[in-house]
mmCIF file with all atom_site columns, C-alpha atoms in Angstrom:
data_model
loop_
_atom_site.group_PDB
_atom_site.id
_atom_site.type_symbol
_atom_site.label_atom_id
_atom_site.label_alt_id
_atom_site.label_comp_id
_atom_site.label_asym_id
_atom_site.label_entity_id
_atom_site.label_seq_id
_atom_site.pdbx_PDB_ins_code
_atom_site.Cartn_x
_atom_site.Cartn_y
_atom_site.Cartn_z
_atom_site.occupancy
_atom_site.B_iso_or_equiv
_atom_site.pdbx_formal_charge
_atom_site.auth_seq_id
_atom_site.auth_comp_id
_atom_site.auth_asym_id
_atom_site.auth_atom_id
_atom_site.pdbx_PDB_model_num
ATOM 1   C CA . LYS A 1 1   ? 0.711   0.777   16.085  1.00 0.00 ? 1   LYS A CA 1
ATOM 2   C CA . GLN A 1 2   ? 0.242   -2.519  14.245  1.00 0.00 ? 2   GLN A CA 1
ATOM 3   C CA . GLU A 1 3   ? 3.396   -3.912  12.652  1.00 0.00 ? 3   GLU A CA 1
ATOM 4   C CA . VAL A 1 4   ? 3.578   -6.936  10.359  1.00 0.00 ? 4   VAL A CA 1
ATOM 5   C CA . THR A 1 5   ? 6.767   -8.931  9.855   1.00 0.00 ? 5   THR A CA 1
ATOM 6   C CA . GLN A 1 6   ? 7.427   -11.648 7.314   1.00 0.00 ? 6   GLN A CA 1
ATOM 7   C CA . ILE A 1 7   ? 10.296  -14.075 7.601   1.00 0.00 ? 7   ILE A CA 1
ATOM 8   C CA . PRO A 1 8   ? 12.206  -15.084 5.570   1.00 0.00 ? 8   PRO A CA 1
ATOM 9   C CA . ALA A 1 9   ? 12.536  -12.202 3.130   1.00 0.00 ? 9   ALA A CA 1
ATOM 10  C CA . ALA A 1 10  ? 13.463  -14.656 0.387   1.00 0.00 ? 10  ALA A CA 1
ATOM 11  C CA . LEU A 1 11  ? 13.200  -18.399 -0.027  1.00 0.00 ? 11  LEU A CA 1
ATOM 12  C CA . SER A 1 12  ? 14.372  -20.785 -2.736  1.00 0.00 ? 12  SER A CA 1
ATOM 13  C CA . VAL A 1 13  ? 13.121  -24.378 -2.885  1.00 0.00 ? 13  VAL A CA 1
ATOM 14  C CA . PRO A 1 14  ? 13.215  -27.242 -5.385  1.00 0.00 ? 14  PRO A CA 1
ATOM 15  C CA . GLU A 1 15  ? 10.044  -28.088 -7.253  1.00 0.00 ? 15  GLU A CA 1
ATOM 16  C CA . GLY A 1 16  ? 7.734   -30.478 -5.418  1.00 0.00 ? 16  GLY A CA 1
ATOM 17  C CA . GLU A 1 17  ? 8.728   -29.411 -1.939  1.00 0.00 ? 17  GLU A CA 1
ATOM 18  C CA . ASN A 1 18  ? 6.164   -28.388 0.670   1.00 0.00 ? 18  ASN A CA 1
ATOM 19  C CA . LEU A 1 19  ? 6.925   -25.009 2.254   1.00 0.00 ? 19  LEU A CA 1
ATOM 20  C CA . VAL A 1 20  ? 5.726   -22.624 4.935   1.00 0.00 ? 20  VAL A CA 1
ATOM 21  C CA . LEU A 1 21  ? 5.798   -18.828 4.862   1.00 0.00 ? 21  LEU A CA 1
ATOM 22  C CA . ASN A 1 22  ? 5.567   -16.987 8.147   1.00 0.00 ? 22  ASN A CA 1
ATOM 23  C CA . CYS A 1 23  ? 3.820   -13.782 9.168   1.00 0.00 ? 23  CYS A CA 1
ATOM 24  C CA . SER A 1 24  ? 3.734   -12.186 12.604  1.00 0.00 ? 24  SER A CA 1
ATOM 25  C CA . PHE A 1 25  ? 1.859   -9.134  13.856  1.00 0.00 ? 25  PHE A CA 1
ATOM 26  C CA . THR A 1 26  ? 2.215   -7.098  17.017  1.00 0.00 ? 26  THR A CA 1
ATOM 27  C CA . ASP A 1 27  ? -1.416  -6.349  17.918  1.00 0.00 ? 27  ASP A CA 1
ATOM 28  C CA . SER A 1 28  ? -3.705  -9.373  18.219  1.00 0.00 ? 28  SER A CA 1
ATOM 29  C CA . ALA A 1 29  ? -6.864  -7.246  17.976  1.00 0.00 ? 29  ALA A CA 1
ATOM 30  C CA . ILE A 1 30  ? -7.446  -7.844  14.266  1.00 0.00 ? 30  ILE A CA 1
ATOM 31  C CA . TYR A 1 31  ? -10.563 -8.169  12.146  1.00 0.00 ? 31  TYR A CA 1
ATOM 32  C CA . ASN A 1 32  ? -9.059  -10.462 9.525   1.00 0.00 ? 32  ASN A CA 1
ATOM 33  C CA . LEU A 1 33  ? -5.797  -11.405 7.857   1.00 0.00 ? 33  LEU A CA 1
ATOM 34  C CA . GLN A 1 34  ? -5.176  -11.751 4.130   1.00 0.00 ? 34  GLN A CA 1
ATOM 35  C CA . TRP A 1 35  ? -2.456  -13.401 2.095   1.00 0.00 ? 35  TRP A CA 1
ATOM 36  C CA . PHE A 1 36  ? -1.640  -11.927 -1.309  1.00 0.00 ? 36  PHE A CA 1
ATOM 37  C CA . ARG A 1 37  ? 0.557   -12.932 -4.206  1.00 0.00 ? 37  ARG A CA 1
ATOM 38  C CA . GLN A 1 38  ? 2.459   -10.377 -6.304  1.00 0.00 ? 38  GLN A CA 1
ATOM 39  C CA . ASP A 1 39  ? 4.168   -11.221 -9.579  1.00 0.00 ? 39  ASP A CA 1
ATOM 40  C CA . PRO A 1 40  ? 6.926   -8.919  -10.881 1.00 0.00 ? 40  PRO A CA 1
ATOM 41  C CA . GLY A 1 41  ? 5.506   -5.722  -12.341 1.00 0.00 ? 41  GLY A CA 1
ATOM 42  C CA . LYS A 1 42  ? 1.985   -6.665  -11.360 1.00 0.00 ? 42  LYS A CA 1
ATOM 43  C CA . GLY A 1 43  ? -0.533  -5.754  -8.711  1.00 0.00 ? 43  GLY A CA 1
ATOM 44  C CA . LEU A 1 44  ? -1.515  -7.980  -5.820  1.00 0.00 ? 44  LEU A CA 1
ATOM 45  C CA . THR A 1 45  ? -3.857  -10.955 -6.057  1.00 0.00 ? 45  THR A CA 1
ATOM 46  C CA . SER A 1 46  ? -5.756  -12.004 -2.950  1.00 0.00 ? 46  SER A CA 1
ATOM 47  C CA . LEU A 1 47  ? -5.161  -15.675 -2.140  1.00 0.00 ? 47  LEU A CA 1
ATOM 48  C CA . LEU A 1 48  ? -6.859  -16.298 1.176   1.00 0.00 ? 48  LEU A CA 1
ATOM 49  C CA . LEU A 1 49  ? -8.739  -14.262 3.764   1.00 0.00 ? 49  LEU A CA 1
ATOM 50  C CA . ILE A 1 50  ? -9.044  -15.559 7.318   1.00 0.00 ? 50  ILE A CA 1
ATOM 51  C CA . GLN A 1 51  ? -11.572 -13.936 9.632   1.00 0.00 ? 51  GLN A CA 1
ATOM 52  C CA . SER A 1 52  ? -10.441 -13.362 13.216  1.00 0.00 ? 52  SER A CA 1
ATOM 53  C CA . SER A 1 53  ? -12.821 -16.082 14.417  1.00 0.00 ? 53  SER A CA 1
ATOM 54  C CA . GLN A 1 54  ? -11.333 -18.679 12.045  1.00 0.00 ? 54  GLN A CA 1
ATOM 55  C CA . ARG A 1 55  ? -8.252  -20.837 12.485  1.00 0.00 ? 55  ARG A CA 1
ATOM 56  C CA . GLU A 1 56  ? -7.512  -21.650 8.861   1.00 0.00 ? 56  GLU A CA 1
ATOM 57  C CA . GLN A 1 57  ? -8.582  -21.339 5.240   1.00 0.00 ? 57  GLN A CA 1
ATOM 58  C CA . THR A 1 58  ? -7.749  -23.613 2.327   1.00 0.00 ? 58  THR A CA 1
ATOM 59  C CA . SER A 1 59  ? -7.696  -23.075 -1.404  1.00 0.00 ? 59  SER A CA 1
ATOM 60  C CA . GLY A 1 60  ? -6.256  -25.831 -3.575  1.00 0.00 ? 60  GLY A CA 1
ATOM 61  C CA . ARG A 1 61  ? -2.631  -26.393 -2.600  1.00 0.00 ? 61  ARG A CA 1
ATOM 62  C CA . LEU A 1 62  ? -2.672  -23.397 -0.252  1.00 0.00 ? 62  LEU A CA 1
ATOM 63  C CA . ASN A 1 63  ? -3.531  -23.462 3.422   1.00 0.00 ? 63  ASN A CA 1
ATOM 64  C CA . ALA A 1 64  ? -3.384  -20.423 5.675   1.00 0.00 ? 64  ALA A CA 1
ATOM 65  C CA . SER A 1 65  ? -3.574  -20.659 9.444   1.00 0.00 ? 65  SER A CA 1
ATOM 66  C CA . LEU A 1 66  ? -4.162  -17.968 12.030  1.00 0.00 ? 66  LEU A CA 1
ATOM 67  C CA . ASP A 1 67  ? -3.213  -17.912 15.705  1.00 0.00 ? 67  ASP A CA 1
ATOM 68  C CA . LYS A 1 68  ? -4.458  -14.557 16.862  1.00 0.00 ? 68  LYS A CA 1
ATOM 69  C CA . SER A 1 69  ? -3.350  -14.883 20.459  1.00 0.00 ? 69  SER A CA 1
ATOM 70  C CA . SER A 1 70  ? 0.268   -15.401 19.474  1.00 0.00 ? 70  SER A CA 1
ATOM 71  C CA . GLY A 1 71  ? 0.124   -12.932 16.594  1.00 0.00 ? 71  GLY A CA 1
ATOM 72  C CA . ARG A 1 72  ? 1.085   -15.440 13.923  1.00 0.00 ? 72  ARG A CA 1
ATOM 73  C CA . SER A 1 73  ? -0.104  -16.722 10.580  1.00 0.00 ? 73  SER A CA 1
ATOM 74  C CA . THR A 1 74  ? 1.420   -19.230 8.217   1.00 0.00 ? 74  THR A CA 1
ATOM 75  C CA . LEU A 1 75  ? 0.867   -19.909 4.542   1.00 0.00 ? 75  LEU A CA 1
ATOM 76  C CA . TYR A 1 76  ? 1.495   -23.530 3.612   1.00 0.00 ? 76  TYR A CA 1
ATOM 77  C CA . ILE A 1 77  ? 2.098   -24.374 -0.034  1.00 0.00 ? 77  ILE A CA 1
ATOM 78  C CA . ALA A 1 78  ? 1.961   -28.065 -0.913  1.00 0.00 ? 78  ALA A CA 1
ATOM 79  C CA . ALA A 1 79  ? 3.868   -29.649 -3.782  1.00 0.00 ? 79  ALA A CA 1
ATOM 80  C CA . SER A 1 80  ? 5.381   -26.369 -4.949  1.00 0.00 ? 80  SER A CA 1
ATOM 81  C CA . GLN A 1 81  ? 5.635   -25.609 -8.677  1.00 0.00 ? 81  GLN A CA 1
ATOM 82  C CA . PRO A 1 82  ? 7.772   -23.116 -10.631 1.00 0.00 ? 82  PRO A CA 1
ATOM 83  C CA . GLY A 1 83  ? 4.557   -21.170 -11.285 1.00 0.00 ? 83  GLY A CA 1
ATOM 84  C CA . ASP A 1 84  ? 4.315   -20.499 -7.554  1.00 0.00 ? 84  ASP A CA 1
ATOM 85  C CA . SER A 1 85  ? 7.381   -18.255 -7.818  1.00 0.00 ? 85  SER A CA 1
ATOM 86  C CA . ALA A 1 86  ? 6.275   -14.792 -6.702  1.00 0.00 ? 86  ALA A CA 1
ATOM 87  C CA . THR A 1 87  ? 6.314   -12.492 -3.694  1.00 0.00 ? 87  THR A CA 1
ATOM 88  C CA . TYR A 1 88  ? 3.816   -13.421 -1.010  1.00 0.00 ? 88  TYR A CA 1
ATOM 89  C CA . LEU A 1 89  ? 2.481   -10.648 1.224   1.00 0.00 ? 89  LEU A CA 1
ATOM 90  C CA . CYS A 1 90  ? 0.620   -10.899 4.479   1.00 0.00 ? 90  CYS A CA 1
ATOM 91  C CA . ALA A 1 91  ? -1.753  -8.094  5.477   1.00 0.00 ? 91  ALA A CA 1
ATOM 92  C CA . VAL A 1 92  ? -3.598  -7.512  8.718   1.00 0.00 ? 92  VAL A CA 1
ATOM 93  C CA . ASP A 1 93  ? -6.936  -5.744  8.898   1.00 0.00 ? 93  ASP A CA 1
ATOM 94  C CA . PRO A 1 94  ? -7.128  -3.898  12.237  1.00 0.00 ? 94  PRO A CA 1
ATOM 95  C CA . GLY A 1 95  ? -10.828 -3.230  11.652  1.00 0.00 ? 95  GLY A CA 1
ATOM 96  C CA . ASN A 1 96  ? -12.268 0.033   10.349  1.00 0.00 ? 96  ASN A CA 1
ATOM 97  C CA . THR A 1 97  ? -8.841  1.086   9.086   1.00 0.00 ? 97  THR A CA 1
ATOM 98  C CA . PRO A 1 98  ? -6.862  0.119   5.997   1.00 0.00 ? 98  PRO A CA 1
ATOM 99  C CA . LEU A 1 99  ? -4.769  -3.036  5.820   1.00 0.00 ? 99  LEU A CA 1
ATOM 100 C CA . VAL A 1 100 ? -1.251  -3.101  7.259   1.00 0.00 ? 100 VAL A CA 1
ATOM 101 C CA . PHE A 1 101 ? 1.133   -5.050  5.027   1.00 0.00 ? 101 PHE A CA 1
ATOM 102 C CA . GLY A 1 102 ? 4.331   -6.953  5.660   1.00 0.00 ? 102 GLY A CA 1
ATOM 103 C CA . LYS A 1 103 ? 7.267   -6.533  3.275   1.00 0.00 ? 103 LYS A CA 1
ATOM 104 C CA . GLY A 1 104 ? 6.696   -9.955  1.759   1.00 0.00 ? 104 GLY A CA 1
ATOM 105 C CA . THR A 1 105 ? 8.598   -13.167 1.156   1.00 0.00 ? 105 THR A CA 1
ATOM 106 C CA . ARG A 1 106 ? 10.090  -13.610 -2.312  1.00 0.00 ? 106 ARG A CA 1
ATOM 107 C CA . LEU A 1 107 ? 9.675   -17.283 -3.265  1.00 0.00 ? 107 LEU A CA 1
ATOM 108 C CA . SER A 1 108 ? 11.600  -19.025 -6.029  1.00 0.00 ? 108 SER A CA 1
ATOM 109 C CA . VAL A 1 109 ? 10.659  -22.586 -6.946  1.00 0.00 ? 109 VAL A CA 1
ATOM 110 C CA . ILE A 1 110 ? 13.417  -24.199 -8.976  1.00 0.00 ? 110 ILE A CA 1
ATOM 111 C CA . ALA A 1 111 ? 12.497  -26.782 -11.607 1.00 0.00 ? 111 ALA A CA 1
ATOM 112 C CA . GLY B 2 1   ? -15.131 -3.365  -15.580 1.00 0.00 ? 1   GLY B CA 1
ATOM 113 C CA . ALA B 2 2   ? -13.821 -6.826  -14.805 1.00 0.00 ? 2   ALA B CA 1
ATOM 114 C CA . GLY B 2 3   ? -11.016 -5.605  -12.587 1.00 0.00 ? 3   GLY B CA 1
ATOM 115 C CA . VAL B 2 4   ? -9.362  -2.541  -11.142 1.00 0.00 ? 4   VAL B CA 1
ATOM 116 C CA . SER B 2 5   ? -7.823  -0.496  -13.935 1.00 0.00 ? 5   SER B CA 1
ATOM 117 C CA . GLN B 2 6   ? -4.981  1.987   -13.454 1.00 0.00 ? 6   GLN B CA 1
ATOM 118 C CA . SER B 2 7   ? -3.479  4.428   -15.922 1.00 0.00 ? 7   SER B CA 1
ATOM 119 C CA . PRO B 2 8   ? -0.903  5.154   -17.024 1.00 0.00 ? 8   PRO B CA 1
ATOM 120 C CA . SER B 2 9   ? 1.004   1.930   -16.352 1.00 0.00 ? 9   SER B CA 1
ATOM 121 C CA . ASN B 2 10  ? 4.279   3.862   -16.489 1.00 0.00 ? 10  ASN B CA 1
ATOM 122 C CA . LYS B 2 11  ? 5.003   7.540   -16.001 1.00 0.00 ? 11  LYS B CA 1
ATOM 123 C CA . VAL B 2 12  ? 8.352   9.269   -16.296 1.00 0.00 ? 12  VAL B CA 1
ATOM 124 C CA . THR B 2 13  ? 8.463   12.893  -15.216 1.00 0.00 ? 13  THR B CA 1
ATOM 125 C CA . GLU B 2 14  ? 10.947  15.573  -14.332 1.00 0.00 ? 14  GLU B CA 1
ATOM 126 C CA . LYS B 2 15  ? 11.480  16.777  -10.812 1.00 0.00 ? 15  LYS B CA 1
ATOM 127 C CA . GLY B 2 16  ? 9.128   19.634  -10.001 1.00 0.00 ? 16  GLY B CA 1
ATOM 128 C CA . LYS B 2 17  ? 6.373   18.636  -12.430 1.00 0.00 ? 17  LYS B CA 1
ATOM 129 C CA . ASP B 2 18  ? 2.866   17.639  -11.362 1.00 0.00 ? 18  ASP B CA 1
ATOM 130 C CA . VAL B 2 19  ? 1.463   14.180  -12.168 1.00 0.00 ? 19  VAL B CA 1
ATOM 131 C CA . GLU B 2 20  ? -1.996  12.625  -12.092 1.00 0.00 ? 20  GLU B CA 1
ATOM 132 C CA . LEU B 2 21  ? -2.602  8.931   -11.650 1.00 0.00 ? 21  LEU B CA 1
ATOM 133 C CA . ARG B 2 22  ? -5.979  7.408   -12.394 1.00 0.00 ? 22  ARG B CA 1
ATOM 134 C CA . CYS B 2 23  ? -7.844  4.466   -10.907 1.00 0.00 ? 23  CYS B CA 1
ATOM 135 C CA . ASP B 2 24  ? -11.063 2.841   -12.141 1.00 0.00 ? 24  ASP B CA 1
ATOM 136 C CA . PRO B 2 25  ? -12.347 0.518   -9.419  1.00 0.00 ? 25  PRO B CA 1
ATOM 137 C CA . ILE B 2 26  ? -14.532 -2.524  -9.886  1.00 0.00 ? 26  ILE B CA 1
ATOM 138 C CA . SER B 2 27  ? -18.105 -1.463  -10.523 1.00 0.00 ? 27  SER B CA 1
ATOM 139 C CA . GLY B 2 28  ? -20.153 -1.409  -7.349  1.00 0.00 ? 28  GLY B CA 1
ATOM 140 C CA . HIS B 2 29  ? -17.179 -1.344  -5.001  1.00 0.00 ? 29  HIS B CA 1
ATOM 141 C CA . THR B 2 30  ? -17.713 1.390   -2.441  1.00 0.00 ? 30  THR B CA 1
ATOM 142 C CA . ALA B 2 31  ? -14.223 1.346   -0.907  1.00 0.00 ? 31  ALA B CA 1
ATOM 143 C CA . LEU B 2 32  ? -11.154 2.553   -2.782  1.00 0.00 ? 32  LEU B CA 1
ATOM 144 C CA . TYR B 2 33  ? -7.567  2.644   -1.523  1.00 0.00 ? 33  TYR B CA 1
ATOM 145 C CA . TRP B 2 34  ? -4.270  4.080   -2.705  1.00 0.00 ? 34  TRP B CA 1
ATOM 146 C CA . TYR B 2 35  ? -1.018  2.467   -1.626  1.00 0.00 ? 35  TYR B CA 1
ATOM 147 C CA . ARG B 2 36  ? 2.589   3.159   -2.545  1.00 0.00 ? 36  ARG B CA 1
ATOM 148 C CA . GLN B 2 37  ? 5.245   0.480   -2.944  1.00 0.00 ? 37  GLN B CA 1
ATOM 149 C CA . SER B 2 38  ? 8.888   1.486   -3.029  1.00 0.00 ? 38  SER B CA 1
ATOM 150 C CA . LEU B 2 39  ? 11.715  -0.848  -4.037  1.00 0.00 ? 39  LEU B CA 1
ATOM 151 C CA . GLY B 2 40  ? 12.377  -3.300  -1.226  1.00 0.00 ? 40  GLY B CA 1
ATOM 152 C CA . GLN B 2 41  ? 9.673   -1.819  0.960   1.00 0.00 ? 41  GLN B CA 1
ATOM 153 C CA . GLY B 2 42  ? 6.222   -2.942  1.947   1.00 0.00 ? 42  GLY B CA 1
ATOM 154 C CA . LEU B 2 43  ? 3.024   -1.297  0.869   1.00 0.00 ? 43  LEU B CA 1
ATOM 155 C CA . GLU B 2 44  ? 2.543   2.133   2.378   1.00 0.00 ? 44  GLU B CA 1
ATOM 156 C CA . PHE B 2 45  ? -1.045  3.272   2.847   1.00 0.00 ? 45  PHE B CA 1
ATOM 157 C CA . LEU B 2 46  ? -1.795  6.689   1.370   1.00 0.00 ? 46  LEU B CA 1
ATOM 158 C CA . ILE B 2 47  ? -5.535  7.412   1.332   1.00 0.00 ? 47  ILE B CA 1
ATOM 159 C CA . TYR B 2 48  ? -8.842  5.606   1.552   1.00 0.00 ? 48  TYR B CA 1
ATOM 160 C CA . PHE B 2 49  ? -12.375 6.423   0.340   1.00 0.00 ? 49  PHE B CA 1
ATOM 161 C CA . GLN B 2 50  ? -15.518 4.727   1.625   1.00 0.00 ? 50  GLN B CA 1
ATOM 162 C CA . GLY B 2 51  ? -18.820 5.649   0.047   1.00 0.00 ? 51  GLY B CA 1
ATOM 163 C CA . ASN B 2 52  ? -19.793 9.251   0.739   1.00 0.00 ? 52  ASN B CA 1
ATOM 164 C CA . SER B 2 53  ? -17.748 9.490   3.931   1.00 0.00 ? 53  SER B CA 1
ATOM 165 C CA . ALA B 2 54  ? -14.857 11.890  4.268   1.00 0.00 ? 54  ALA B CA 1
ATOM 166 C CA . PRO B 2 55  ? -11.678 10.189  2.997   1.00 0.00 ? 55  PRO B CA 1
ATOM 167 C CA . ASP B 2 56  ? -9.027  8.923   5.396   1.00 0.00 ? 56  ASP B CA 1
ATOM 168 C CA . LYS B 2 57  ? -5.977  10.951  4.350   1.00 0.00 ? 57  LYS B CA 1
ATOM 169 C CA . SER B 2 58  ? -3.807  9.904   7.269   1.00 0.00 ? 58  SER B CA 1
ATOM 170 C CA . GLY B 2 59  ? -1.227  8.175   5.066   1.00 0.00 ? 59  GLY B CA 1
ATOM 171 C CA . LEU B 2 60  ? -0.460  11.019  2.680   1.00 0.00 ? 60  LEU B CA 1
ATOM 172 C CA . PRO B 2 61  ? 3.251   11.813  3.159   1.00 0.00 ? 61  PRO B CA 1
ATOM 173 C CA . SER B 2 62  ? 3.016   15.550  2.469   1.00 0.00 ? 62  SER B CA 1
ATOM 174 C CA . ASP B 2 63  ? 0.648   18.264  1.288   1.00 0.00 ? 63  ASP B CA 1
ATOM 175 C CA . ARG B 2 64  ? 2.001   17.755  -2.234  1.00 0.00 ? 64  ARG B CA 1
ATOM 176 C CA . PHE B 2 65  ? -0.172  14.639  -2.374  1.00 0.00 ? 65  PHE B CA 1
ATOM 177 C CA . SER B 2 66  ? -3.936  14.787  -2.841  1.00 0.00 ? 66  SER B CA 1
ATOM 178 C CA . ALA B 2 67  ? -6.653  12.529  -4.166  1.00 0.00 ? 67  ALA B CA 1
ATOM 179 C CA . GLU B 2 68  ? -10.263 12.769  -5.129  1.00 0.00 ? 68  GLU B CA 1
ATOM 180 C CA . ARG B 2 69  ? -12.968 10.345  -6.055  1.00 0.00 ? 69  ARG B CA 1
ATOM 181 C CA . THR B 2 70  ? -15.666 11.617  -8.369  1.00 0.00 ? 70  THR B CA 1
ATOM 182 C CA . GLY B 2 71  ? -19.165 10.203  -8.317  1.00 0.00 ? 71  GLY B CA 1
ATOM 183 C CA . GLY B 2 72  ? -18.112 7.414   -5.995  1.00 0.00 ? 72  GLY B CA 1
ATOM 184 C CA . SER B 2 73  ? -16.208 5.714   -8.799  1.00 0.00 ? 73  SER B CA 1
ATOM 185 C CA . VAL B 2 74  ? -13.044 6.916   -10.568 1.00 0.00 ? 74  VAL B CA 1
ATOM 186 C CA . SER B 2 75  ? -10.244 8.259   -8.388  1.00 0.00 ? 75  SER B CA 1
ATOM 187 C CA . THR B 2 76  ? -7.299  10.493  -9.244  1.00 0.00 ? 76  THR B CA 1
ATOM 188 C CA . LEU B 2 77  ? -4.138  10.748  -7.162  1.00 0.00 ? 77  LEU B CA 1
ATOM 189 C CA . THR B 2 78  ? -2.262  13.992  -7.793  1.00 0.00 ? 78  THR B CA 1
ATOM 190 C CA . ILE B 2 79  ? 1.344   14.633  -6.823  1.00 0.00 ? 79  ILE B CA 1
ATOM 191 C CA . GLN B 2 80  ? 2.465   18.244  -7.125  1.00 0.00 ? 80  GLN B CA 1
ATOM 192 C CA . ARG B 2 81  ? 6.059   19.388  -7.557  1.00 0.00 ? 81  ARG B CA 1
ATOM 193 C CA . THR B 2 82  ? 7.324   15.808  -7.755  1.00 0.00 ? 82  THR B CA 1
ATOM 194 C CA . GLN B 2 83  ? 10.541  14.848  -5.998  1.00 0.00 ? 83  GLN B CA 1
ATOM 195 C CA . GLN B 2 84  ? 12.871  11.931  -6.715  1.00 0.00 ? 84  GLN B CA 1
ATOM 196 C CA . GLU B 2 85  ? 11.764  10.196  -3.517  1.00 0.00 ? 85  GLU B CA 1
ATOM 197 C CA . ASP B 2 86  ? 8.249   10.033  -4.965  1.00 0.00 ? 86  ASP B CA 1
ATOM 198 C CA . SER B 2 87  ? 9.483   7.387   -7.419  1.00 0.00 ? 87  SER B CA 1
ATOM 199 C CA . ALA B 2 88  ? 7.571   4.194   -6.630  1.00 0.00 ? 88  ALA B CA 1
ATOM 200 C CA . VAL B 2 89  ? 4.735   1.977   -7.803  1.00 0.00 ? 89  VAL B CA 1
ATOM 201 C CA . TYR B 2 90  ? 1.379   3.472   -6.918  1.00 0.00 ? 90  TYR B CA 1
ATOM 202 C CA . LEU B 2 91  ? -1.258  0.801   -6.397  1.00 0.00 ? 91  LEU B CA 1
ATOM 203 C CA . CYS B 2 92  ? -5.009  1.251   -6.270  1.00 0.00 ? 92  CYS B CA 1
ATOM 204 C CA . ALA B 2 93  ? -7.387  -1.272  -4.750  1.00 0.00 ? 93  ALA B CA 1
ATOM 205 C CA . SER B 2 94  ? -11.126 -1.517  -4.291  1.00 0.00 ? 94  SER B CA 1
ATOM 206 C CA . SER B 2 95  ? -13.483 -3.630  -2.224  1.00 0.00 ? 95  SER B CA 1
ATOM 207 C CA . ARG B 2 96  ? -17.181 -4.026  -1.599  1.00 0.00 ? 96  ARG B CA 1
ATOM 208 C CA . GLY B 2 97  ? -16.681 -2.312  1.722   1.00 0.00 ? 97  GLY B CA 1
ATOM 209 C CA . LEU B 2 98  ? -14.311 -1.880  4.601   1.00 0.00 ? 98  LEU B CA 1
ATOM 210 C CA . ASP B 2 99  ? -12.895 -5.166  5.900   1.00 0.00 ? 99  ASP B CA 1
ATOM 211 C CA . GLU B 2 100 ? -13.778 -6.988  2.667   1.00 0.00 ? 100 GLU B CA 1
ATOM 212 C CA . LYS B 2 101 ? -11.365 -8.700  0.280   1.00 0.00 ? 101 LYS B CA 1
ATOM 213 C CA . LEU B 2 102 ? -9.238  -6.240  -1.678  1.00 0.00 ? 102 LEU B CA 1
ATOM 214 C CA . PHE B 2 103 ? -8.786  -6.306  -5.442  1.00 0.00 ? 103 PHE B CA 1
ATOM 215 C CA . PHE B 2 104 ? -5.708  -4.501  -6.746  1.00 0.00 ? 104 PHE B CA 1
ATOM 216 C CA . GLY B 2 105 ? -4.895  -2.882  -10.046 1.00 0.00 ? 105 GLY B CA 1
ATOM 217 C CA . SER B 2 106 ? -1.547  -3.460  -11.774 1.00 0.00 ? 106 SER B CA 1
ATOM 218 C CA . GLY B 2 107 ? -0.199  -0.164  -10.544 1.00 0.00 ? 107 GLY B CA 1
ATOM 219 C CA . THR B 2 108 ? 1.480   2.896   -12.027 1.00 0.00 ? 108 THR B CA 1
ATOM 220 C CA . GLN B 2 109 ? 5.270   2.892   -12.025 1.00 0.00 ? 109 GLN B CA 1
ATOM 221 C CA . LEU B 2 110 ? 6.294   6.501   -11.409 1.00 0.00 ? 110 LEU B CA 1
ATOM 222 C CA . SER B 2 111 ? 9.855   7.566   -12.116 1.00 0.00 ? 111 SER B CA 1
ATOM 223 C CA . VAL B 2 112 ? 10.935  11.097  -11.205 1.00 0.00 ? 112 VAL B CA 1
ATOM 224 C CA . LEU B 2 113 ? 14.176  12.109  -12.899 1.00 0.00 ? 113 LEU B CA 1
#
């Protein structure tokens, strides 16, 4: 059974700092991996989707990497801003079955 | 519509009552998912619809939970004889197909008193 773990559960950084969020999964046989953002009281917004054949995806200040063999993904946020404060969730697509989500990392960027 | 729409946004009910939660997916999206998010927990998969195929109900926690999708579009999640442990945010998502990017609604916050 696929399990997804995100560490740390919460993170607080000063504005302007670069940061890395970690995601690990137990079964390397995945179709793709997605990173989502969730603001309080809101649904999830997809940030980046990395196919299993890819190593990384970039969108603006966000960069997500994927190392399938070691069961790891990272989300790198450059020059963090208070508006980046949210919960970030990692989800693994095992292929032909629904996504398996981690519990998320709650990020606070302090001005 | 422009995005996934869920209603109501909040629902307070008494233990033992039935509730219906509605989801309007993005037009043209063939896949529709229901997830549940409890305080401090990750997203728990409930049920998944893909086109005209039989739904994947493997995540439904008990037979008090059921869902249907009419005409390949709107979906309703029904919880019968609600219990306090059913209190959670119920999230709906849709996608163009399986293994495609998911688009989520804002969720329904269900509180069972």
